[in-house]
Short mmCIF file of C-alpha atoms and ligand atoms in Angstrom, two decimals:
data_model
loop_
_atom_site.label_atom_id
_atom_site.label_comp_id
_atom_site.label_asym_id
_atom_site.label_seq_id
_atom_site.Cartn_x
_atom_site.Cartn_y
_atom_site.Cartn_z
CA MET A 227 -46.03 -22.90 -36.20
CA GLU A 228 -47.47 -25.38 -33.74
CA ILE A 229 -47.20 -29.12 -34.25
CA ILE A 230 -49.71 -31.31 -32.43
CA ILE A 231 -48.88 -34.99 -32.11
CA CYS A 232 -51.93 -37.11 -31.24
CA VAL A 233 -51.37 -40.56 -29.74
CA SER A 234 -53.94 -43.18 -28.84
CA SER A 235 -54.93 -42.98 -25.20
CA ASP A 236 -55.07 -46.81 -24.97
CA THR A 237 -51.57 -47.74 -25.74
CA LEU A 238 -49.70 -44.44 -25.45
CA CYS A 239 -46.89 -45.80 -27.59
CA LEU A 240 -45.30 -44.23 -30.64
CA SER A 241 -46.62 -46.91 -32.98
CA SER A 242 -50.08 -45.59 -32.21
CA LEU A 243 -49.33 -42.22 -33.76
CA ILE A 244 -52.44 -41.28 -35.70
CA PHE A 245 -51.54 -38.03 -37.38
CA VAL A 246 -49.41 -35.00 -37.24
CA GLN A 247 -51.36 -31.89 -37.85
CA ILE A 248 -49.86 -28.54 -38.59
CA MET A 249 -51.96 -25.93 -36.87
CA GLU A 250 -52.19 -22.28 -37.83
CA GLU A 251 -50.92 -20.50 -40.86
CA GLU A 252 -47.17 -20.07 -40.86
CA LEU A 253 -46.17 -16.92 -39.00
CA PRO A 254 -44.30 -14.18 -40.90
CA TRP A 255 -40.52 -14.50 -40.69
CA LEU A 256 -38.74 -11.77 -38.73
CA LEU A 257 -34.98 -11.33 -38.97
CA VAL A 258 -33.22 -10.16 -35.81
CA ASN A 259 -29.57 -9.89 -34.91
CA GLU A 260 -28.95 -12.32 -32.07
CA VAL A 261 -30.81 -13.03 -28.86
CA GLY A 262 -29.15 -11.86 -25.65
CA GLY A 263 -25.72 -10.23 -25.54
CA ILE A 264 -24.91 -6.59 -26.05
CA ARG A 265 -26.43 -6.24 -29.53
CA GLY A 266 -29.03 -8.97 -29.27
CA ILE A 267 -32.76 -8.70 -28.63
CA LEU A 268 -33.33 -9.14 -24.91
CA HIS A 269 -34.30 -12.67 -23.95
CA SER A 270 -37.38 -11.37 -22.16
CA HIS A 271 -38.79 -9.98 -25.44
CA VAL A 272 -38.53 -13.25 -27.31
CA PRO A 273 -41.78 -14.91 -26.13
CA PHE A 274 -43.73 -11.79 -27.17
CA LEU A 275 -42.06 -11.67 -30.58
CA LYS A 276 -42.64 -15.39 -31.06
CA LYS A 277 -46.39 -14.90 -30.62
CA HIS A 278 -46.38 -12.91 -33.85
CA PHE A 279 -43.38 -14.07 -35.85
CA HIS A 280 -41.15 -16.91 -36.73
CA LEU A 281 -37.82 -15.53 -35.49
CA ILE A 282 -34.71 -16.04 -37.48
CA THR A 283 -31.32 -14.78 -36.34
CA MET A 284 -28.63 -13.32 -38.59
CA LYS A 285 -26.47 -16.35 -37.81
CA GLU A 286 -29.17 -18.72 -39.05
CA PHE A 287 -29.77 -16.52 -42.08
CA LEU A 288 -26.07 -16.47 -43.00
CA GLU A 289 -25.86 -20.26 -42.69
CA ASN A 290 -28.70 -20.77 -45.15
CA ARG A 291 -28.99 -17.47 -46.97
CA LYS A 292 -30.70 -18.84 -50.10
CA ASP A 293 -33.67 -20.59 -48.50
CA VAL A 294 -34.14 -18.31 -45.52
CA GLY A 295 -33.72 -15.06 -47.49
CA LYS A 296 -36.91 -15.66 -49.50
CA LYS A 297 -38.99 -16.10 -46.37
CA VAL A 298 -37.97 -13.02 -44.41
CA GLN A 299 -40.65 -10.31 -44.53
CA ALA A 300 -39.49 -8.02 -41.75
CA ILE A 301 -36.37 -7.00 -39.84
CA TYR A 302 -36.28 -5.78 -36.28
CA LEU A 303 -33.15 -3.69 -35.77
CA TRP A 304 -31.86 -3.83 -32.25
CA TRP A 305 -29.32 -1.11 -31.58
CA HIS A 306 -28.27 -0.72 -35.19
CA LYS A 307 -27.88 -4.45 -35.84
CA PRO A 308 -27.99 -6.12 -38.29
CA VAL A 309 -26.29 -3.64 -40.60
CA ILE A 310 -28.61 -2.89 -43.51
CA ASP A 311 -26.66 -2.66 -46.74
CA LYS A 312 -27.35 -3.31 -50.40
CA GLU A 313 -26.12 -6.89 -50.19
CA LEU A 314 -28.50 -7.75 -47.35
CA LEU A 315 -31.44 -6.03 -49.07
CA GLN A 316 -30.71 -7.94 -52.28
CA SER A 317 -30.80 -11.24 -50.42
CA LEU A 318 -34.26 -10.54 -48.97
CA PRO A 319 -36.60 -10.32 -51.99
CA ASN A 320 -39.78 -10.43 -49.89
CA LEU A 321 -38.74 -7.91 -47.26
CA LYS A 322 -41.57 -5.43 -46.57
CA VAL A 323 -40.55 -3.49 -43.48
CA ILE A 324 -37.69 -2.60 -41.16
CA ALA A 325 -38.56 -1.52 -37.62
CA ASN A 326 -35.92 0.36 -35.65
CA SER A 327 -35.55 -0.01 -31.90
CA GLY A 328 -35.20 3.71 -31.23
CA VAL A 329 -35.95 7.07 -32.67
CA GLY A 330 -32.68 8.05 -34.42
CA MET A 331 -32.39 6.71 -37.97
CA ASP A 332 -28.96 8.18 -38.80
CA HIS A 333 -27.43 4.70 -39.07
CA LEU A 334 -29.70 3.82 -41.99
CA ASP A 335 -29.57 4.78 -45.64
CA LEU A 336 -33.27 5.59 -45.91
CA ASN A 337 -33.15 6.26 -49.65
CA LEU A 338 -31.47 2.93 -50.34
CA ILE A 339 -34.04 1.05 -48.24
CA ALA A 340 -36.95 2.88 -49.89
CA SER A 341 -35.54 2.06 -53.33
CA PHE A 342 -36.14 -1.63 -52.48
CA GLY A 343 -39.80 -0.80 -51.75
CA VAL A 344 -39.23 -1.48 -48.05
CA LYS A 345 -41.03 0.62 -45.43
CA MET A 346 -39.33 1.90 -42.29
CA ALA A 347 -40.57 2.72 -38.81
CA ASN A 348 -39.06 3.98 -35.57
CA ALA A 349 -40.32 4.00 -31.97
CA PRO A 350 -40.90 7.57 -30.81
CA ARG A 351 -43.63 6.80 -28.26
CA ALA A 352 -41.54 4.39 -26.27
CA VAL A 353 -38.35 6.41 -25.97
CA SER A 354 -39.23 9.97 -24.94
CA SER A 355 -39.60 9.88 -21.15
CA THR A 356 -36.73 7.51 -20.51
CA THR A 357 -34.34 9.45 -22.74
CA ALA A 358 -35.38 12.68 -21.02
CA ASP A 359 -34.60 10.98 -17.69
CA THR A 360 -31.15 10.08 -19.01
CA GLY A 361 -30.54 13.74 -19.87
CA MET A 362 -31.62 14.93 -16.44
CA ALA A 363 -29.62 12.19 -14.71
CA LEU A 364 -26.49 13.35 -16.54
CA LEU A 365 -27.21 16.99 -15.76
CA LEU A 366 -27.62 16.30 -12.04
CA ALA A 367 -24.68 13.89 -11.90
CA SER A 368 -22.41 16.43 -13.54
CA ALA A 369 -23.69 19.36 -11.47
CA ARG A 370 -23.09 17.46 -8.22
CA ARG A 371 -19.98 15.60 -9.43
CA LEU A 372 -21.50 12.26 -8.52
CA VAL A 373 -18.86 10.09 -10.16
CA GLU A 374 -15.98 11.98 -8.56
CA VAL A 375 -17.58 11.96 -5.11
CA HIS A 376 -18.45 8.29 -5.44
CA ASN A 377 -14.80 7.57 -6.17
CA ILE A 378 -13.74 9.64 -3.16
CA SER A 379 -16.27 7.83 -0.98
CA ILE A 380 -14.94 4.39 -1.89
CA SER A 381 -11.26 5.35 -1.83
CA PRO A 382 -9.19 3.79 1.01
CA SER A 383 -8.08 7.15 2.44
CA MET A 384 -11.19 9.24 1.66
CA ASP A 385 -8.76 12.10 1.39
CA TYR A 386 -10.48 15.18 -0.03
CA CYS A 387 -11.03 18.84 0.59
CA GLU A 388 -14.31 20.75 0.29
CA ALA A 389 -13.32 22.20 -3.09
CA ASP A 390 -13.10 18.67 -4.52
CA ILE A 391 -16.79 18.04 -3.96
CA LEU A 392 -18.20 21.49 -4.60
CA GLY A 393 -20.92 21.25 -7.24
CA VAL A 394 -23.12 23.68 -9.16
CA LYS A 395 -26.55 24.69 -7.90
CA VAL A 396 -29.26 23.49 -10.27
CA ALA A 397 -32.26 25.46 -8.99
CA GLY A 398 -32.10 28.91 -10.53
CA ALA A 399 -29.53 27.87 -13.15
CA THR A 400 -30.31 28.22 -16.87
CA LEU A 401 -30.72 25.19 -19.07
CA GLY A 402 -30.42 25.64 -22.84
CA ILE A 403 -32.09 22.82 -24.76
CA ILE A 404 -31.03 22.45 -28.39
CA GLY A 405 -33.70 20.37 -30.12
CA MET A 406 -37.19 20.76 -28.68
CA GLY A 407 -38.95 17.70 -30.10
CA ARG A 408 -40.72 15.15 -27.91
CA ILE A 409 -37.62 14.37 -25.84
CA GLY A 410 -36.49 17.99 -25.57
CA TYR A 411 -39.91 19.00 -24.33
CA LYS A 412 -39.95 16.27 -21.68
CA ILE A 413 -36.56 17.51 -20.50
CA ALA A 414 -38.08 20.98 -20.14
CA VAL A 415 -40.91 19.52 -18.04
CA ARG A 416 -38.36 17.92 -15.74
CA ALA A 417 -36.11 20.99 -15.60
CA LYS A 418 -39.08 23.15 -14.60
CA ALA A 419 -39.69 20.85 -11.63
CA PHE A 420 -36.04 21.43 -10.68
CA GLU A 421 -36.70 25.20 -10.73
CA MET A 422 -34.42 25.87 -13.68
CA ASN A 423 -34.76 28.71 -16.17
CA ILE A 424 -35.24 27.23 -19.62
CA LEU A 425 -34.08 28.45 -23.02
CA TYR A 426 -34.53 26.42 -26.16
CA HIS A 427 -33.60 26.43 -29.79
CA ASN A 428 -35.48 24.44 -32.40
CA ARG A 429 -35.95 24.62 -36.16
CA THR A 430 -39.58 25.50 -35.56
CA ARG A 431 -40.79 27.43 -32.58
CA ARG A 432 -43.20 25.66 -30.21
CA LYS A 433 -46.71 27.03 -29.62
CA VAL A 434 -46.85 29.83 -27.04
CA GLN A 435 -49.04 27.69 -24.75
CA GLU A 436 -46.46 24.90 -24.86
CA GLU A 437 -43.67 27.35 -24.05
CA GLN A 438 -45.67 28.80 -21.17
CA ALA A 439 -46.52 25.39 -19.74
CA VAL A 440 -42.83 24.72 -19.06
CA GLY A 441 -41.66 28.32 -18.80
CA ALA A 442 -39.34 28.01 -21.81
CA THR A 443 -38.01 30.95 -23.82
CA TYR A 444 -37.27 30.51 -27.51
CA CYS A 445 -33.84 31.49 -28.84
CA LYS A 446 -33.92 31.91 -32.58
CA LYS A 447 -30.13 31.87 -32.64
CA ILE A 448 -28.16 29.05 -31.03
CA ASP A 449 -25.38 31.54 -30.20
CA SER A 450 -27.57 33.48 -27.83
CA LEU A 451 -28.59 30.27 -26.02
CA LEU A 452 -24.95 29.19 -25.73
CA GLN A 453 -23.94 32.54 -24.24
CA GLN A 454 -26.60 32.46 -21.53
CA ALA A 455 -26.91 28.82 -20.48
CA ASP A 456 -25.27 27.18 -17.45
CA PHE A 457 -26.14 23.78 -18.88
CA VAL A 458 -26.48 23.11 -22.60
CA MET A 459 -28.31 19.91 -23.53
CA LEU A 460 -28.11 18.52 -27.07
CA VAL A 461 -31.22 16.66 -28.16
CA VAL A 462 -31.14 17.06 -31.96
CA SER A 463 -31.14 14.24 -34.51
CA LEU A 464 -27.92 13.72 -36.41
CA THR A 465 -28.32 15.08 -39.94
CA PRO A 466 -25.87 16.74 -42.34
CA GLN A 467 -27.05 20.07 -40.84
CA THR A 468 -26.34 19.07 -37.23
CA HIS A 469 -23.05 17.27 -37.86
CA LYS A 470 -20.44 19.02 -35.63
CA LEU A 471 -23.05 21.61 -34.69
CA ILE A 472 -21.00 22.30 -31.57
CA GLY A 473 -17.39 23.04 -32.45
CA LYS A 474 -14.57 25.28 -31.18
CA ARG A 475 -16.45 28.51 -31.94
CA GLU A 476 -19.63 27.37 -30.16
CA LEU A 477 -17.72 26.03 -27.14
CA GLU A 478 -15.95 29.36 -26.84
CA LEU A 479 -19.30 31.13 -26.77
CA MET A 480 -20.33 29.10 -23.71
CA LYS A 481 -19.64 30.31 -20.17
CA PRO A 482 -16.44 28.92 -18.57
CA THR A 483 -18.73 27.65 -15.79
CA ALA A 484 -21.09 25.89 -18.21
CA THR A 485 -21.63 22.15 -18.73
CA LEU A 486 -22.37 20.43 -22.03
CA ILE A 487 -24.68 17.41 -21.96
CA ASN A 488 -25.07 15.32 -25.09
CA ILE A 489 -27.83 12.73 -25.40
CA SER A 490 -28.25 13.01 -29.18
CA ARG A 491 -25.37 11.59 -31.23
CA GLY A 492 -21.62 11.89 -30.74
CA ALA A 493 -21.05 13.40 -34.16
CA VAL A 494 -23.17 16.46 -33.26
CA VAL A 495 -20.09 17.64 -31.34
CA ASP A 496 -16.59 18.18 -32.69
CA GLN A 497 -14.94 15.85 -30.17
CA GLU A 498 -11.42 17.14 -30.65
CA ALA A 499 -12.60 20.67 -29.95
CA LEU A 500 -14.48 19.39 -26.91
CA VAL A 501 -11.40 17.68 -25.49
CA ALA A 502 -9.40 20.90 -25.89
CA ALA A 503 -12.19 22.97 -24.31
CA LEU A 504 -12.39 20.65 -21.31
CA GLN A 505 -8.62 20.49 -20.88
CA THR A 506 -8.17 24.26 -20.96
CA GLY A 507 -11.20 25.34 -18.94
CA VAL A 508 -13.14 26.85 -21.86
CA ILE A 509 -16.12 25.04 -20.31
CA ARG A 510 -16.51 23.49 -16.87
CA ALA A 511 -17.56 19.93 -17.71
CA ALA A 512 -19.30 17.55 -20.08
CA ALA A 513 -21.68 14.64 -19.59
CA LEU A 514 -21.95 12.42 -22.63
CA ASP A 515 -24.31 9.55 -23.27
CA VAL A 516 -23.12 9.43 -26.86
CA THR A 517 -19.70 9.60 -28.46
CA ALA A 518 -18.19 9.04 -31.87
CA PRO A 519 -17.43 6.18 -32.11
CA GLU A 520 -19.24 4.15 -29.48
CA PRO A 521 -17.53 2.96 -27.45
CA LEU A 522 -14.51 5.26 -27.61
CA PRO A 523 -11.08 3.64 -28.01
CA ARG A 524 -9.84 2.85 -24.51
CA ASP A 525 -6.99 5.36 -24.77
CA HIS A 526 -9.19 8.27 -25.91
CA ALA A 527 -8.46 11.62 -24.24
CA LEU A 528 -12.10 12.04 -23.12
CA LEU A 529 -11.76 8.97 -20.90
CA LYS A 530 -8.90 10.55 -18.99
CA LEU A 531 -10.62 13.78 -17.96
CA LYS A 532 -11.99 14.21 -14.45
CA ASN A 533 -14.57 16.75 -15.62
CA VAL A 534 -16.28 14.29 -17.97
CA ILE A 535 -18.97 11.71 -17.27
CA ILE A 536 -19.52 9.12 -19.98
CA THR A 537 -22.33 6.59 -20.15
CA PRO A 538 -22.63 3.86 -22.82
CA HIS A 539 -25.60 5.24 -24.80
CA LEU A 540 -27.97 4.55 -21.94
CA GLY A 541 -30.72 6.58 -23.65
CA ILE A 542 -33.83 4.48 -23.34
CA LYS A 543 -32.34 1.48 -21.62
CA THR A 544 -34.81 0.71 -18.90
CA ASP A 545 -36.85 -2.46 -18.51
CA LYS A 546 -40.19 -0.89 -19.42
CA ALA A 547 -39.04 1.42 -22.21
CA THR A 548 -37.15 -1.31 -24.07
CA TYR A 549 -40.19 -3.57 -23.88
CA MET A 550 -42.41 -0.75 -25.16
CA ILE A 551 -40.01 -0.31 -28.06
CA THR A 552 -40.50 -3.93 -29.03
CA GLU A 553 -44.27 -3.51 -28.75
CA GLU A 554 -44.11 -0.42 -30.96
CA ALA A 555 -41.96 -2.30 -33.48
CA VAL A 556 -44.41 -5.22 -33.60
CA GLU A 557 -47.32 -2.80 -34.15
CA ASN A 558 -45.49 -1.20 -37.08
CA ILE A 559 -44.41 -4.49 -38.63
CA LEU A 560 -47.89 -6.01 -38.42
CA ALA A 561 -49.39 -2.86 -39.95
CA ALA A 562 -46.94 -3.03 -42.86
CA LEU A 563 -47.54 -6.75 -43.43
CA ASN A 564 -51.29 -6.16 -43.45
CA GLY A 565 -51.07 -3.26 -45.87
CA LEU A 566 -52.16 -0.73 -43.22
CA PRO A 567 -50.63 2.68 -42.47
CA LEU A 568 -47.63 2.38 -40.14
CA PRO A 569 -48.15 4.20 -36.81
CA SER A 570 -44.59 5.57 -36.88
CA GLU A 571 -43.45 5.36 -40.46
CA VAL A 572 -40.21 7.18 -41.34
CA LEU A 573 -39.89 8.46 -44.90
CA PRO A 574 -36.65 9.38 -46.61
CA SER A 575 -36.18 13.14 -46.71
O1 GLV B 619 -30.46 6.71 -29.22
C1 GLV B 619 -31.58 6.40 -29.07
C2 GLV B 619 -32.60 6.48 -30.08
O2 GLV B 619 -32.26 6.72 -31.24
O3 GLV B 619 -33.77 6.31 -29.75
#
């Protein structure tokens, strides 16, 4: 909403106010968590959002739930916030759409949201390359023990022996990708450039031409991939079927020299089994961008292991990718508010 105040050019004093005109139709109201901070929309996205919406934060909504609730037509979820529950949905009678700032929708009760007649969208276009980069960064960092060698390099004594910095050769090693959707495939593209052999498992097999383009071999059974891979990368969505997909049995199938990399969701791995496997040398190392919960309690056993690298769900967090996510969200919200098909609608299964 833009307010134009016209004053007489002769006197330029307030008493000469002629009229106050409200320009433009009122913009649709968009509910966001907060601006700035760890769970808030980034400040740099706000001017873009304000071009299309009247922004209202959760704090403002909670202060005046009755009046504001009726106006909100859309929610932009930034890293799972605000939490969408029945109570919130009931207080937003005109809500039409919820846009998620990522691809994973496991934090949402899709059936509940759909039962309120609210559409949902995610942001698959924006996230793929950057998340694939995160996976490769973790693979390389773990292979070459970057965190350990960094700590040695900045230590006062720099006391180390060759064995302390000996890594694993990536070229010629076998990468097993579990989950060959958009992100999994982009990881394969990157791994090919690093001269890795690539195995993959997916619910549905990729086309032969797609496999050939990255030199990937399909493993119908996860077990066979686990037995052969030097690096296993988890890229699946979290669903009831993938919950604790990797447990004690699966870890024991892996080579003792193998590394597990998880960029999907923490709950895809049985964390207790993982801790035991890392402590007893069942596998060499793990590199985790995701844990359950996030962040882990500060005294968690995974934080004490030298053969673990943990990042705070870096996933897509780069300047460009986060901005693209907001653009994708705006596209979806505007489509829903105009009664058009949503470019990345997510339906309950
Ligand atoms: O975790 C990241 C995403 O869901 O896109």
